[in-house]
Every structure is written in C-alpha cells, then in structure tokens.
Short mmCIF file of C-alpha atoms in Angstrom, two decimals:
data_model
loop_
_atom_site.label_atom_id
_atom_site.label_comp_id
_atom_site.label_asym_id
_atom_site.label_seq_id
_atom_site.Cartn_x
_atom_site.Cartn_y
_atom_site.Cartn_z
CA ASP A 1 4.41 1.79 -17.76
CA VAL A 2 1.44 2.05 -15.46
CA LYS A 3 0.96 5.53 -14.25
CA VAL A 4 -1.18 6.59 -11.34
CA THR A 5 -1.32 10.32 -10.79
CA GLN A 6 -2.76 12.32 -7.94
CA SER A 7 -3.95 15.89 -8.35
CA SER A 8 -1.83 17.47 -5.63
CA ARG A 9 1.34 16.54 -3.74
CA TYR A 10 0.60 18.91 -0.86
CA LEU A 11 -2.68 20.42 0.28
CA VAL A 12 -3.54 22.66 3.22
CA LYS A 13 -7.20 23.08 4.18
CA ARG A 14 -9.15 24.51 7.08
CA THR A 15 -11.42 22.59 9.44
CA GLY A 16 -14.91 22.24 7.98
CA GLU A 17 -13.88 22.69 4.36
CA LYS A 18 -14.94 20.19 1.71
CA VAL A 19 -11.86 18.57 0.19
CA PHE A 20 -11.52 16.68 -3.09
CA LEU A 21 -8.57 14.41 -3.81
CA GLU A 22 -8.36 13.20 -7.39
CA CYS A 23 -6.64 10.10 -8.75
CA VAL A 24 -6.23 9.08 -12.38
CA GLN A 25 -4.77 5.85 -13.81
CA ASP A 26 -3.94 5.21 -17.45
CA MET A 27 -3.86 1.41 -17.64
CA ASP A 28 -7.58 0.60 -17.85
CA HIS A 29 -7.56 -1.02 -14.41
CA GLU A 30 -10.89 -2.05 -12.96
CA ASN A 31 -9.92 -1.70 -9.29
CA MET A 32 -9.01 1.55 -7.60
CA PHE A 33 -8.24 2.15 -3.94
CA TRP A 34 -7.79 5.00 -1.48
CA TYR A 35 -5.54 4.56 1.56
CA ARG A 36 -4.28 6.82 4.26
CA GLN A 37 -0.79 6.38 5.64
CA ASP A 38 0.10 7.39 9.19
CA PRO A 39 3.38 6.75 11.05
CA GLY A 40 3.27 3.54 13.02
CA LEU A 41 -0.08 2.54 11.52
CA GLY A 42 0.96 1.62 8.00
CA LEU A 43 -1.59 1.91 5.20
CA ARG A 44 -5.28 1.69 6.01
CA LEU A 45 -7.91 1.20 3.33
CA ILE A 46 -10.58 3.90 3.20
CA TYR A 47 -12.65 2.91 0.16
CA PHE A 48 -12.22 0.93 -3.01
CA SER A 49 -14.04 0.59 -6.30
CA TYR A 50 -14.14 -2.39 -8.65
CA ASP A 51 -16.11 -0.75 -11.47
CA VAL A 52 -17.55 2.56 -12.58
CA LYS A 53 -20.12 3.85 -10.08
CA MET A 54 -19.37 0.91 -7.75
CA LYS A 55 -17.74 1.41 -4.38
CA GLU A 56 -17.15 -0.49 -1.19
CA LYS A 57 -16.11 0.61 2.26
CA GLY A 58 -12.67 -0.27 3.47
CA ASP A 59 -11.52 -0.40 7.07
CA ILE A 60 -11.86 3.30 7.95
CA PRO A 61 -14.56 4.92 5.77
CA GLU A 62 -15.96 7.28 8.41
CA GLY A 63 -15.72 10.92 7.39
CA TYR A 64 -14.98 10.07 3.74
CA SER A 65 -16.91 9.42 0.56
CA VAL A 66 -15.80 8.52 -2.96
CA SER A 67 -16.90 8.95 -6.53
CA ARG A 68 -16.09 6.92 -9.64
CA GLU A 69 -17.87 8.33 -12.67
CA LYS A 70 -15.23 7.23 -15.17
CA LYS A 71 -13.08 4.10 -15.16
CA GLU A 72 -9.80 5.99 -15.01
CA ARG A 73 -10.72 8.44 -12.24
CA PHE A 74 -11.41 7.85 -8.55
CA SER A 75 -12.08 10.76 -6.22
CA LEU A 76 -11.88 10.88 -2.45
CA ILE A 77 -14.09 13.45 -0.74
CA LEU A 78 -13.80 14.79 2.77
CA GLU A 79 -17.22 16.31 3.34
CA SER A 80 -16.11 18.42 6.31
CA ALA A 81 -12.40 18.18 6.95
CA SER A 82 -11.19 17.70 10.51
CA THR A 83 -7.72 17.91 12.01
CA ASN A 84 -7.62 14.14 12.56
CA GLN A 85 -7.78 13.73 8.79
CA THR A 86 -4.33 15.26 8.45
CA SER A 87 -2.43 12.46 6.77
CA MET A 88 -0.76 11.15 3.61
CA TYR A 89 -3.35 9.86 1.14
CA LEU A 90 -2.35 7.24 -1.39
CA CYS A 91 -4.30 6.09 -4.41
CA ALA A 92 -3.71 2.73 -6.11
CA SER A 93 -5.10 0.70 -8.98
CA SER A 94 -5.03 -2.94 -10.08
CA LEU A 95 -6.51 -5.33 -12.56
CA LEU A 96 -9.77 -6.99 -11.59
CA ALA A 97 -8.55 -10.48 -10.82
CA GLY A 98 -6.02 -13.15 -11.56
CA GLY A 99 -2.38 -13.58 -10.68
CA PRO A 100 -0.72 -11.60 -7.93
CA ASN A 101 -2.98 -8.54 -8.40
CA GLU A 102 -0.17 -6.03 -8.11
CA GLN A 103 -1.38 -2.65 -6.94
CA PHE A 104 0.21 0.39 -8.56
CA PHE A 105 0.45 3.47 -6.39
CA GLY A 106 0.41 7.18 -7.00
CA PRO A 107 2.97 9.46 -5.31
CA GLY A 108 0.58 10.49 -2.54
CA THR A 109 -1.08 13.70 -1.37
CA ARG A 110 0.01 15.08 1.97
CA LEU A 111 -3.05 16.80 3.42
CA THR A 112 -2.84 19.16 6.38
CA VAL A 113 -6.07 20.29 8.02
CA LEU A 114 -5.68 23.36 10.22
CA GLY B 1 -9.98 -9.36 11.08
CA GLU B 2 -6.65 -9.38 9.36
CA ASP B 3 -3.67 -7.95 11.20
CA VAL B 4 -0.17 -7.71 9.79
CA GLU B 5 2.69 -6.80 12.12
CA GLN B 6 6.24 -5.62 11.54
CA SER B 7 8.93 -4.01 13.63
CA LEU B 8 9.14 -0.29 12.95
CA PHE B 9 12.85 0.26 12.45
CA LEU B 10 16.01 -1.55 11.33
CA SER B 11 19.51 -0.18 10.97
CA VAL B 12 22.27 -2.04 9.10
CA ARG B 13 25.72 -1.24 7.78
CA GLU B 14 26.32 -1.00 4.06
CA GLY B 15 27.36 -4.39 2.70
CA ASP B 16 25.67 -6.37 5.48
CA SER B 17 22.48 -8.38 5.03
CA SER B 18 19.14 -6.98 6.17
CA VAL B 19 16.31 -9.16 7.38
CA ILE B 20 12.85 -7.65 7.73
CA ASN B 21 10.22 -9.77 9.45
CA CYS B 22 6.45 -9.82 9.27
CA THR B 23 3.65 -11.84 10.86
CA TYR B 24 0.23 -12.11 9.33
CA THR B 25 -3.06 -13.67 10.38
CA ASP B 26 -5.05 -14.61 7.28
CA SER B 27 -4.06 -18.18 6.47
CA SER B 28 -6.16 -18.12 3.30
CA SER B 29 -4.00 -15.47 1.60
CA THR B 30 -2.93 -16.76 -1.80
CA TYR B 31 -0.11 -14.26 -2.17
CA LEU B 32 2.06 -12.30 0.23
CA TYR B 33 3.90 -9.20 -0.81
CA TRP B 34 6.75 -6.88 -0.06
CA TYR B 35 6.35 -3.26 -1.13
CA LYS B 36 9.03 -0.58 -0.95
CA GLN B 37 8.42 3.12 -0.35
CA GLU B 38 11.27 5.49 -1.06
CA PRO B 39 11.22 8.98 0.50
CA GLY B 40 8.53 11.20 -1.01
CA ALA B 41 7.14 8.46 -3.23
CA GLY B 42 4.28 5.99 -3.35
CA LEU B 43 4.69 2.27 -2.80
CA GLN B 44 6.22 0.02 -5.40
CA LEU B 45 5.95 -3.76 -5.51
CA LEU B 46 9.33 -5.27 -4.68
CA THR B 47 8.48 -8.95 -4.77
CA TYR B 48 5.75 -11.40 -3.90
CA ILE B 49 5.45 -15.08 -3.02
CA PHE B 50 2.69 -17.53 -3.77
CA SER B 51 1.35 -19.20 -0.65
CA ASN B 52 2.35 -22.72 -1.71
CA MET B 53 6.03 -21.74 -1.84
CA ASP B 54 8.53 -21.68 1.02
CA MET B 55 11.15 -19.51 -0.59
CA LYS B 56 11.63 -17.18 -3.52
CA GLN B 57 14.91 -15.66 -4.61
CA ASP B 58 15.30 -12.69 -6.92
CA GLN B 59 18.84 -11.33 -7.24
CA ARG B 60 19.70 -9.79 -3.85
CA LEU B 61 16.25 -10.49 -2.42
CA THR B 62 15.18 -13.69 -0.66
CA VAL B 63 11.65 -14.16 0.63
CA LEU B 64 10.95 -16.88 3.17
CA LEU B 65 7.44 -17.99 4.06
CA ASN B 66 6.56 -20.11 7.08
CA LYS B 67 2.86 -20.83 6.74
CA LYS B 68 2.65 -22.78 9.97
CA ASP B 69 3.82 -19.79 11.98
CA LYS B 70 2.33 -17.21 9.55
CA HIS B 71 5.74 -15.59 9.28
CA LEU B 72 7.16 -13.84 6.25
CA SER B 73 10.66 -12.43 5.94
CA LEU B 74 12.60 -10.40 3.39
CA ARG B 75 16.36 -10.71 3.24
CA ILE B 76 18.37 -8.16 1.30
CA ALA B 77 21.92 -9.28 0.63
CA ASP B 78 24.78 -6.75 0.34
CA THR B 79 22.57 -3.89 1.50
CA GLN B 80 23.25 -0.59 -0.25
CA THR B 81 22.42 3.01 0.70
CA GLY B 82 19.83 2.98 -2.09
CA ASP B 83 17.94 0.31 -0.15
CA SER B 84 17.10 2.86 2.56
CA ALA B 85 13.31 3.02 2.49
CA ILE B 86 10.18 1.84 4.27
CA TYR B 87 9.29 -1.79 3.55
CA PHE B 88 5.71 -2.99 3.87
CA CYS B 89 4.54 -6.56 3.90
CA ALA B 90 0.98 -7.22 2.79
CA GLU B 91 -1.47 -10.09 2.56
CA ILE B 92 -4.32 -10.40 0.09
CA ALA B 93 -7.97 -11.16 0.80
CA HIS B 94 -10.36 -12.04 -2.00
CA THR B 95 -13.82 -10.59 -1.45
CA GLY B 96 -16.76 -11.20 -3.74
CA THR B 97 -16.00 -8.06 -5.70
CA ALA B 98 -12.29 -7.29 -5.47
CA SER B 99 -8.99 -8.39 -4.01
CA LYS B 100 -7.92 -6.26 -1.08
CA LEU B 101 -4.50 -5.92 0.48
CA THR B 102 -3.88 -5.53 4.19
CA PHE B 103 -0.57 -3.82 4.87
CA GLY B 104 1.69 -4.03 7.86
CA THR B 105 2.88 -0.98 9.74
CA GLY B 106 6.05 -0.75 7.65
CA THR B 107 9.72 -1.18 8.64
CA ARG B 108 12.01 1.77 8.07
CA LEU B 109 15.40 0.46 6.91
CA GLN B 110 18.33 2.76 7.55
CA VAL B 111 21.62 1.88 5.86
CA THR B 112 24.73 3.40 7.43
CA LEU B 113 28.21 3.73 5.95
#
C-alpha cells in the first residue's frame, strides 16, 4: 500500500514564525505536490516537484517555498507565517507519467496561525 | 485557466441514489477523476474515466461524461451512511514536466436515515 505521511496533524503557530511542513512517501514516486484546502475553494496547488531538487510553482505559491533534497521527502516552508495561511495542508504523490496518474494523499496538517 | 465547478452540498436519504455534478473547462484532459474525502482524512481516488469514454460503471458507482458540454457526474446507487463525505471532481493537465490535477470545490454529501 502506498503511504504518504505528514509530520503533524495539527499545528498552531504565531504570526511571523517560520513553519516547516514535512511529507514523506514510501512508494518511490517521482511527483510530489502540496495543496491547501479551504471551505468553498476546494484544493489549490501551491507547489509541486517532479524530481529531487526540482520544483515548480502551482496556482498559489506566494508566501510559500519548498524543498526536495531526497526523493521520498517534500517540505513546505512558510517563511513568515500570516493569519491568512491558516488552512488544511495536504501532500500528495504520484508516478511520473503514464496511465491515470493517481495521486495518493496524506492525512493533512491543519495549521492555525494566530 | 482551468476551472472546475461543483455544487457545495447534497443531502439524500439512505437507500436513494445520489448524483453529484461537475463542470470542467479543459477539453484536452485525458482523464477525469472523482476523489472522496472522509472526515479527518486525506483524499482517496474513488474512480476515474478516460476522456474517450461516455460512461463507466463500478459496482454502485456510475460515472457519466459529456464532453460536448464538459459535464461530469457521479451517481451512487443505494446510498449508505458510509458514503457521507466530500466528493471532489478533478481534471488533469499535462505540463512539460508533470501531470497536474485541478480540483473542484468539493460537494459535501450528507446521507440521512
């Protein structure tokens, strides 16, 4: 079974703090993704990575950065957290190409910025 | 850009059929998807349909695709309380480096007794 794990289920941070969200997958997938989920807005893609050290901006990258030093790990970084970054963050992974490209999701991290 | 739209809420009685609708904009999508999110969990792929198909059936699930109108629907027969969840439709876009999904807003399905 594919397993995508996220470092925390719940996180509370203060405005201005630097926040790290970690995601690990165990199926040797090339692609990894970070989304945020907000009520009424669905999932919005923040960043994705198709290989180690490679990254591309998604639809809402402002205020975020990412790091992929190892194939299995993809980190989302909030350089200076703000209250409008309070959200549910979901990580996903998939194979590089071919077929329906199913994305496998982690359980999510609910981040609250005070 | 891509935009995928769904109604936000649907309530059905246990045993009835549920129909969740979705409209999408990217006519070049090769696959369209339905993901399910149960409370407190991430998304899980429920089913998908290849763009050259009109219909796909999988046990209680029927997916209908109308490419002309860019309309996708998910029918759940004999809806059970365990089907209560948020359902997301998604379309795929192939970039030069990866395949990206664009998700709809999600439809919360409530099943009542």
